[in-house]
Amino acid sequence: MSGMSTDKLLIAAAAALLDSGGESAVTLRAVGAAVGVSHNAPYKHFKDRSALLAAVANDDFTMLTNAFAKIRQSSSKPLIKLQRALKAFIEYGQKHPARYRLLYSSPDLAAPGGDLEKIAFQSFVEFAGIVQEAQSSKDLPDVPNAALTGLLFASVHGLIDLEAGGLMRKEKGLSSATGTMALLIDLISRAGTK
Amino acid sequence: MSGMSTDKLLIAAAAALLDSGGESAVTLRAVGAAVGVSHNAPYKHFKDRSALLAAVANDDFTMLTNAFAKIRQSSSKPLIKLQRALKAFIEYGQKHPARYRLLYSSPDLAAPGGDLEKIAFQSFVEFAGIVQEAQSSKDLPDVPNAALTGLLFASVHGLIDLEAGGLMRKEKGLSSATGTMALLIDLISRAGTK
DNA sequence: ACCTGAACACCGTTCAAGT
DNA sequence: ACCTGAACACCGTTCAAGT
């Protein structure tokens, strides 16, 4: 821990605060205190609070991209790869809801043309590649890959977001994100490959 | 406007501020100023800032419930009703992104057992009824209604949320929420009715 | 190069008063 | 019953210094 540079320590502290108390808990004063510096020391490493949160998001996008790439390069069957990718994504969302929201539901952070948008796109490309393999193997219908990837991604995102918001208490049937995605894949795989 | 009671005026001002500047623009000082009262007059009508936002959410949930009910009671064919309900929902999300987020992506507001949860559930029930009609008419597959409703709702929610967050710039294929939902319905309707 | 402390302009919220 | 004004404890951010 002490071997890390101050900026890495600040990012780690911000990520930990997101997990423990949500976005509102990530005050520069709390981050500074966790690292043992003053409340405005972060300004020496990041432009402002948003830039610090963007750094957390950047690390998590990189992690997801690597996870997807690893699954894609594995020797599993296409549909199994897709299921594993979805499972990894859902589990990340469940374990780190505030960080998940930071990546996919924070309009202010995703500056167009910025580094964050590029790395976010990379993770999407990896996911799209996995979907493409399932299409090539005729496990998923032969519609444009971008459209199908968008559909699958939006669906899993909606499920994770609703789950994080606790919107699935009464509305049974939304019981499990994993189960609902399995239903979706089952239904569309029956649609035939054109 | 002047004929409205103060509490209604406060709710309307909060909704307008959500539309014009997002959640962070809804400060009690700004709300008070818009109505012509002091910054803590709202406390005489609502417990706190959260309760004022919950009142805005309550009104919008009621509006959506009524819109869904009207579509459901219309004489259109089941699949047309579903398309119209999705269209109304998507357009609400596009026109009022901050208010949409208030309803469906604000974990802190949806207190379990509260009035807000009840009215939110009512809108979901209306939507589920429309899905059920499309299943009864064999336009959608014969899987448990709650599961299919959950899938459709999560998907449209994910699309609206990603669109509101501007996450569909690079990721083409997510081009339009309406188009993606049409693809989803097309694919699952091909799955047959059991 | 990296950090601190005071200061400023904003918040939500509380409280004692005012009519 | 309904509202105001001052006050408090928090923010993010800036700035002049310190080492």
Coordinates of C-alpha atoms (C1' of nucleotides) in Angstrom, one line a residue:
Chain A
M1 CA 0.0 0.0 0.0
S2 CA 2.7 2.5 1.0
G3 CA 4.6 1.5 -2.1
M4 CA 2.0 3.0 -4.3
S5 CA 2.3 6.5 -5.7
T6 CA 0.0 9.0 -4.3
D7 CA -2.2 9.2 -7.3
K8 CA -2.7 5.4 -7.3
L9 CA -3.6 5.6 -3.6
L10 CA -6.1 8.3 -4.3
I11 CA -7.8 6.2 -7.0
A12 CA -7.9 3.2 -4.7
A13 CA -9.4 5.2 -1.9
A14 CA -12.0 6.7 -4.2
A15 CA -12.9 3.2 -5.4
A16 CA -13.2 1.9 -1.9
L17 CA -15.4 4.8 -0.9
L18 CA -17.7 4.2 -3.9
D19 CA -18.1 0.6 -2.8
S20 CA -18.7 1.4 0.9
G21 CA -20.8 4.5 0.7
G22 CA -21.8 5.3 -2.9
E23 CA -20.9 8.3 -5.0
S24 CA -21.9 10.8 -2.4
A25 CA -19.4 9.3 0.0
V26 CA -16.5 10.2 -2.3
T27 CA -15.7 13.6 -1.0
L28 CA -12.2 15.0 -1.5
R29 CA -11.9 15.3 2.2
A30 CA -12.7 11.7 2.8
V31 CA -10.4 10.6 0.0
G32 CA -7.6 12.7 1.4
A33 CA -8.1 11.4 4.9
A34 CA -8.1 7.8 3.7
V35 CA -4.7 8.4 2.1
G36 CA -3.3 10.6 4.8
V37 CA -3.1 13.9 2.9
S38 CA -5.1 17.1 3.1
H39 CA -8.4 17.6 1.4
N40 CA -7.0 19.5 -1.6
A41 CA -3.9 17.4 -2.2
P42 CA -5.9 15.5 -4.9
Y43 CA -5.8 18.7 -7.0
K44 CA -2.1 18.2 -7.4
H45 CA -2.8 14.9 -9.2
F46 CA -6.2 15.4 -10.8
K47 CA -7.9 18.4 -12.3
D48 CA -10.9 18.1 -10.1
R49 CA -13.2 15.6 -8.4
S50 CA -14.6 14.4 -11.8
A51 CA -11.2 13.6 -13.1
L52 CA -10.5 11.4 -10.0
L53 CA -13.7 9.5 -10.6
A54 CA -12.8 9.2 -14.3
A55 CA -9.6 7.6 -13.3
V56 CA -11.5 5.0 -11.3
A57 CA -13.7 4.4 -14.3
N58 CA -10.7 4.1 -16.5
D59 CA -9.2 1.3 -14.4
D60 CA -12.5 -0.6 -14.3
F61 CA -13.1 -0.3 -18.0
T62 CA -9.6 -1.7 -18.5
M63 CA -10.4 -4.6 -16.2
L64 CA -13.6 -5.4 -18.0
T65 CA -11.9 -5.2 -21.4
N66 CA -9.3 -7.6 -20.2
A67 CA -11.9 -10.0 -18.8
F68 CA -13.8 -10.0 -22.0
A69 CA -10.7 -10.5 -24.1
K70 CA -9.6 -13.4 -21.9
I71 CA -13.0 -15.1 -22.3
R72 CA -13.0 -14.4 -26.0
Q73 CA -9.6 -16.1 -26.5
S74 CA -10.6 -19.1 -24.4
S75 CA -11.4 -22.4 -26.0
S76 CA -15.0 -22.5 -24.9
K77 CA -17.9 -22.8 -27.3
P78 CA -19.3 -19.5 -28.5
L79 CA -22.5 -19.5 -26.5
I80 CA -20.6 -20.5 -23.4
K81 CA -18.3 -17.5 -23.9
L82 CA -21.2 -15.2 -24.2
Q83 CA -22.7 -16.6 -21.0
R84 CA -19.4 -16.2 -19.2
A85 CA -19.0 -12.6 -20.4
L86 CA -22.5 -11.7 -19.3
K87 CA -21.9 -13.4 -15.9
A88 CA -18.7 -11.5 -15.4
F89 CA -20.4 -8.2 -16.3
I90 CA -23.4 -8.9 -14.0
E91 CA -21.2 -9.9 -11.1
Y92 CA -19.2 -6.7 -11.4
G93 CA -22.4 -4.7 -11.4
Q94 CA -23.7 -6.5 -8.3
K95 CA -20.4 -6.3 -6.4
H96 CA -19.7 -2.7 -7.3
P97 CA -23.0 -0.9 -8.0
A98 CA -21.7 2.6 -7.5
R99 CA -18.7 1.9 -9.7
Y100 CA -20.9 0.3 -12.3
R101 CA -23.1 3.4 -12.3
L102 CA -20.0 5.5 -12.7
L103 CA -19.1 3.6 -15.9
Y104 CA -22.5 3.3 -17.5
S105 CA -24.9 5.9 -16.0
S106 CA -22.8 9.0 -15.5
P107 CA -23.5 11.3 -18.4
D108 CA -21.1 14.0 -17.0
L109 CA -18.1 11.7 -17.0
A110 CA -18.1 10.3 -20.5
A111 CA -16.6 13.3 -22.3
P112 CA -16.9 12.8 -26.1
G113 CA -13.5 12.3 -27.6
G114 CA -11.8 11.7 -24.3
D115 CA -9.6 8.8 -23.2
L116 CA -12.5 7.4 -21.1
E117 CA -14.7 7.1 -24.2
K118 CA -11.9 5.2 -26.1
I119 CA -11.3 2.6 -23.4
A120 CA -15.1 2.3 -22.8
F121 CA -15.4 1.6 -26.5
Q122 CA -12.7 -1.1 -26.4
S123 CA -14.7 -3.1 -23.9
F124 CA -17.7 -2.8 -26.1
V125 CA -15.7 -4.1 -29.1
E126 CA -14.5 -7.1 -27.1
F127 CA -18.1 -7.9 -26.2
A128 CA -19.3 -7.5 -29.8
G129 CA -16.6 -9.9 -30.9
I130 CA -18.0 -12.6 -28.6
V131 CA -21.5 -12.0 -29.9
Q132 CA -20.1 -12.2 -33.4
E133 CA -18.7 -15.6 -32.7
A134 CA -22.1 -16.9 -31.5
Q135 CA -23.6 -15.6 -34.7
S136 CA -21.0 -17.2 -36.9
S137 CA -21.6 -20.5 -35.2
K138 CA -25.3 -20.1 -35.8
D139 CA -26.1 -20.0 -32.1
L140 CA -27.6 -16.5 -32.5
P141 CA -29.6 -15.1 -35.4
D142 CA -27.9 -13.6 -38.5
V143 CA -28.9 -9.9 -38.0
P144 CA -26.4 -7.1 -38.1
N145 CA -23.8 -7.7 -35.3
A146 CA -23.9 -4.1 -34.0
A147 CA -27.7 -4.3 -33.7
L148 CA -27.7 -7.6 -31.8
T149 CA -24.8 -6.5 -29.6
G150 CA -26.6 -3.3 -28.8
L151 CA -29.7 -5.2 -27.9
L152 CA -27.9 -7.7 -25.6
F153 CA -25.8 -5.0 -24.0
A154 CA -28.8 -2.7 -23.4
S155 CA -30.7 -5.6 -21.9
V156 CA -28.0 -6.7 -19.5
H157 CA -27.4 -3.0 -18.6
G158 CA -31.0 -2.5 -17.8
L159 CA -31.2 -5.6 -15.6
I160 CA -28.1 -4.6 -13.7
D161 CA -29.3 -1.0 -13.2
L162 CA -32.7 -2.0 -12.1
E163 CA -31.2 -4.6 -9.7
A164 CA -28.8 -1.9 -8.3
G165 CA -31.8 0.4 -7.8
G166 CA -33.7 -2.2 -5.9
L167 CA -36.5 -2.1 -8.5
M168 CA -37.0 -5.8 -8.5
R169 CA -38.6 -6.3 -5.2
K170 CA -42.3 -6.4 -6.2
E171 CA -41.8 -6.8 -9.9
K172 CA -41.2 -10.5 -9.7
G173 CA -40.0 -12.0 -13.0
L174 CA -37.1 -9.6 -12.8
S175 CA -35.9 -11.9 -10.1
S176 CA -32.5 -12.5 -11.5
A177 CA -30.4 -10.7 -14.1
T178 CA -28.7 -13.9 -15.0
G179 CA -31.9 -15.8 -15.4
T180 CA -33.5 -13.1 -17.5
M181 CA -30.5 -12.9 -19.9
A182 CA -30.7 -16.7 -20.2
L183 CA -34.4 -16.3 -21.2
L184 CA -33.5 -13.7 -23.8
I185 CA -30.8 -15.7 -25.3
D186 CA -33.0 -18.8 -25.4
L187 CA -35.8 -16.9 -27.1
I188 CA -33.7 -15.2 -29.8
S189 CA -31.7 -18.3 -30.5
R190 CA -34.9 -19.9 -31.5
A191 CA -35.5 -17.2 -34.0
G192 CA -33.3 -19.1 -36.4
T193 CA -30.3 -17.9 -38.4
K194 CA -32.3 -16.3 -41.1
Chain B
M1 CA -50.1 29.3 -12.1
S2 CA -51.0 31.6 -9.2
G3 CA -54.1 29.6 -8.7
M4 CA -52.0 26.6 -7.7
S5 CA -51.3 25.8 -4.0
T6 CA -47.8 26.3 -2.9
D7 CA -47.0 22.6 -2.7
K8 CA -48.1 22.1 -6.3
L9 CA -46.0 25.1 -7.4
L10 CA -43.0 23.7 -5.6
I11 CA -43.4 20.3 -7.4
A12 CA -43.8 22.0 -10.8
A13 CA -40.7 24.2 -10.2
A14 CA -38.7 21.1 -9.2
A15 CA -39.8 19.3 -12.3
A16 CA -38.9 22.3 -14.5
L17 CA -35.5 22.5 -12.9
L18 CA -34.9 18.8 -13.5
D19 CA -35.7 19.3 -17.2
S20 CA -33.6 22.4 -17.6
G21 CA -30.6 21.6 -15.5
G22 CA -30.7 18.0 -14.2
E23 CA -30.8 16.8 -10.6
S24 CA -28.0 19.0 -9.3
A25 CA -30.0 22.1 -10.4
V26 CA -32.8 21.2 -8.1
T27 CA -31.6 23.1 -5.0
L28 CA -34.1 24.2 -2.5
R29 CA -32.9 27.7 -3.0
A30 CA -33.6 27.6 -6.7
V31 CA -37.0 25.9 -6.2
G32 CA -37.9 28.6 -3.6
A33 CA -36.8 31.4 -5.9
A34 CA -38.8 30.0 -8.8
V35 CA -42.0 30.0 -6.7
G36 CA -41.2 33.3 -4.9
V37 CA -40.7 31.9 -1.4
S38 CA -37.6 31.6 0.8
H39 CA -35.2 28.7 0.5
N40 CA -36.6 26.8 3.4
A41 CA -40.3 27.4 2.8
P42 CA -40.3 23.9 1.1
Y43 CA -39.8 22.4 4.5
K44 CA -43.3 23.5 5.4
H45 CA -44.7 21.3 2.7
F46 CA -42.2 18.4 2.4
K47 CA -40.1 16.6 4.9
D48 CA -36.9 17.4 3.0
R49 CA -35.4 17.7 -0.5
S50 CA -35.9 13.9 -1.1
A51 CA -39.6 14.1 -0.3
L52 CA -40.0 16.9 -2.9
L53 CA -38.3 14.9 -5.5
A54 CA -40.5 11.9 -4.6
A55 CA -43.5 14.0 -5.2
V56 CA -42.3 14.8 -8.7
A57 CA -41.7 11.1 -9.2
N58 CA -45.2 10.3 -7.9
D59 CA -46.9 12.6 -10.4
D60 CA -44.8 11.1 -13.3
F61 CA -45.6 7.6 -12.3
T62 CA -49.2 8.4 -12.2
M63 CA -49.0 10.0 -15.7
L64 CA -47.3 6.8 -17.1
T65 CA -49.8 4.5 -15.4
N66 CA -52.7 6.5 -17.0
A67 CA -50.9 6.5 -20.4
F68 CA -50.4 2.7 -20.3
A69 CA -54.0 2.1 -19.1
K70 CA -55.4 4.2 -21.9
I71 CA -53.4 2.3 -24.5
R72 CA -54.4 -1.0 -22.9
Q73 CA -58.1 -0.1 -23.1
S74 CA -57.9 1.1 -26.7
S75 CA -59.1 -1.1 -29.6
S76 CA -55.7 -1.6 -31.2
K77 CA -54.3 -5.0 -31.9
P78 CA -52.2 -6.4 -29.0
L79 CA -48.8 -5.9 -30.7
I80 CA -49.7 -2.4 -31.7
K81 CA -50.6 -1.6 -28.1
L82 CA -47.2 -2.9 -27.0
Q83 CA -45.5 -0.8 -29.6
R84 CA -47.4 2.3 -28.5
A85 CA -46.7 1.7 -24.8
L86 CA -42.9 1.4 -25.6
K87 CA -43.0 4.5 -27.7
A88 CA -44.7 6.5 -25.0
F89 CA -42.2 5.3 -22.4
I90 CA -39.2 6.0 -24.6
E91 CA -40.4 9.4 -25.5
Y92 CA -40.9 10.3 -21.9
G93 CA -37.3 9.2 -21.2
Q94 CA -36.0 11.2 -24.1
K95 CA -37.9 14.3 -23.2
H96 CA -37.3 14.2 -19.5
P97 CA -34.0 12.3 -18.9
A98 CA -33.4 13.7 -15.4
R99 CA -37.0 12.9 -14.4
Y100 CA -36.7 9.4 -16.0
R101 CA -33.6 8.8 -13.9
L102 CA -35.5 9.9 -10.8
L103 CA -38.1 7.2 -11.4
Y104 CA -36.0 4.3 -12.4
S105 CA -32.4 5.0 -11.4
S106 CA -32.6 6.6 -7.9
P107 CA -32.1 3.9 -5.3
D108 CA -32.5 6.4 -2.5
L109 CA -36.0 7.5 -3.5
A110 CA -37.8 4.2 -3.8
A111 CA -38.4 3.5 -0.1
P112 CA -39.7 0.0 0.3
G113 CA -43.3 -0.1 1.4
G114 CA -43.8 3.6 0.7
D115 CA -46.4 5.2 -1.5
L116 CA -43.9 5.7 -4.3
E117 CA -43.3 2.0 -4.6
K118 CA -47.0 1.3 -4.8
I119 CA -47.7 3.8 -7.6
A120 CA -44.5 2.6 -9.4
F121 CA -45.8 -0.9 -9.2
Q122 CA -49.1 0.1 -10.7
S123 CA -47.5 1.3 -13.9
F124 CA -45.6 -1.9 -14.1
V125 CA -48.8 -3.9 -13.8
E126 CA -50.4 -1.9 -16.6
F127 CA -47.4 -2.6 -18.8
A128 CA -47.5 -6.3 -17.8
G129 CA -51.2 -6.4 -18.9
I130 CA -50.3 -5.2 -22.3
V131 CA -47.6 -7.8 -22.6
Q132 CA -50.1 -10.5 -21.5
E133 CA -52.5 -9.5 -24.3
A134 CA -49.8 -9.9 -26.8
Q135 CA -49.0 -13.3 -25.4
S136 CA -52.7 -14.4 -25.4
S137 CA -53.0 -13.4 -29.0
K138 CA -49.9 -15.6 -29.8
D139 CA -47.9 -12.6 -30.9
L140 CA -45.4 -13.2 -28.2
P141 CA -44.1 -16.5 -26.8
D142 CA -45.9 -18.4 -24.1
V143 CA -43.4 -18.0 -21.3
P144 CA -44.4 -16.8 -17.8
N145 CA -45.8 -13.3 -18.2
A146 CA -43.7 -11.8 -15.4
A147 CA -40.5 -13.1 -16.9
L148 CA -41.3 -11.8 -20.3
T149 CA -42.5 -8.4 -19.0
G150 CA -39.3 -8.2 -16.9
L151 CA -37.2 -8.9 -20.0
L152 CA -39.0 -6.3 -22.1
F153 CA -39.0 -3.7 -19.4
A154 CA -35.3 -4.2 -18.5
S155 CA -34.4 -3.9 -22.2
V156 CA -36.3 -0.7 -22.8
H157 CA -35.0 0.7 -19.6
G158 CA -31.4 -0.1 -20.5
L159 CA -31.8 1.5 -23.9
I160 CA -33.3 4.7 -22.5
D161 CA -30.7 4.9 -19.8
L162 CA -27.8 4.4 -22.2
E163 CA -29.3 7.0 -24.6
A164 CA -29.7 9.5 -21.8
G165 CA -26.1 8.9 -20.8
G166 CA -24.9 9.5 -24.4
L167 CA -23.5 6.0 -24.5
M168 CA -24.6 5.5 -28.1
R169 CA -22.3 7.7 -29.9
K170 CA -19.6 5.3 -31.0
E171 CA -21.5 2.2 -30.3
K172 CA -23.6 2.2 -33.4
G173 CA -26.3 -0.4 -33.5
L174 CA -27.6 1.1 -30.4
S175 CA -28.6 3.9 -32.7
S176 CA -32.2 4.1 -31.7
A177 CA -34.1 2.7 -28.7
T178 CA -37.3 2.3 -30.7
G179 CA -35.5 0.4 -33.5
T180 CA -33.7 -1.9 -31.0
M181 CA -36.9 -2.7 -29.2
A182 CA -38.5 -3.5 -32.6
L183 CA -35.7 -5.9 -33.3
L184 CA -36.1 -7.5 -29.9
I185 CA -39.9 -8.0 -30.5
D186 CA -39.3 -9.3 -34.0
L187 CA -36.8 -11.9 -32.8
I188 CA -38.7 -13.2 -29.8
S189 CA -42.0 -13.3 -31.7
R190 CA -40.3 -15.7 -34.1
A191 CA -39.6 -18.0 -31.1
G192 CA -43.1 -19.4 -31.5
T193 CA -45.7 -19.6 -28.8
K194 CA -44.3 -22.6 -27.0
Chain C
dA1 C1' 7.6 18.7 -7.3
dC2 C1' 4.3 18.1 -3.7
dC3 C1' 1.6 19.5 0.0
dT4 C1' -1.0 22.6 3.6
dG5 C1' -4.3 26.0 5.6
dA6 C1' -7.3 29.6 5.2
dA7 C1' -10.8 31.4 2.6
dC8 C1' -14.9 31.6 -0.6
dA9 C1' -19.3 30.4 -2.6
dC10 C1' -22.3 27.1 -2.5
dC11 C1' -25.3 23.3 -0.4
dG12 C1' -29.3 20.9 3.0
dT13 C1' -31.1 21.4 7.3
dT14 C1' -32.5 23.3 11.9
dC15 C1' -34.4 26.8 14.8
dA16 C1' -36.2 30.8 16.8
dA17 C1' -39.2 34.2 15.4
dG18 C1' -42.5 36.8 12.9
dT19 C1' -47.8 37.4 10.6
Chain D
dA1 C1' -51.1 27.8 9.3
dC2 C1' -47.4 29.6 6.7
dC3 C1' -43.2 31.9 6.0
dT4 C1' -38.5 34.3 7.0
dG5 C1' -33.6 35.1 8.4
dA6 C1' -29.8 33.7 10.8
dA7 C1' -27.0 30.0 11.8
dC8 C1' -24.5 25.4 11.4
dA9 C1' -22.1 21.7 9.3
dC10 C1' -20.9 20.2 5.2
dC11 C1' -19.2 20.5 0.2
dG12 C1' -15.8 21.7 -4.2
dT13 C1' -12.6 24.8 -5.5
dT14 C1' -9.0 28.6 -5.4
dC15 C1' -5.0 30.7 -3.7
dA16 C1' -1.0 32.1 -1.3
dA17 C1' 2.5 29.8 1.1
dG18 C1' 5.5 26.5 2.8
dT19 C1' 9.4 22.2 2.1

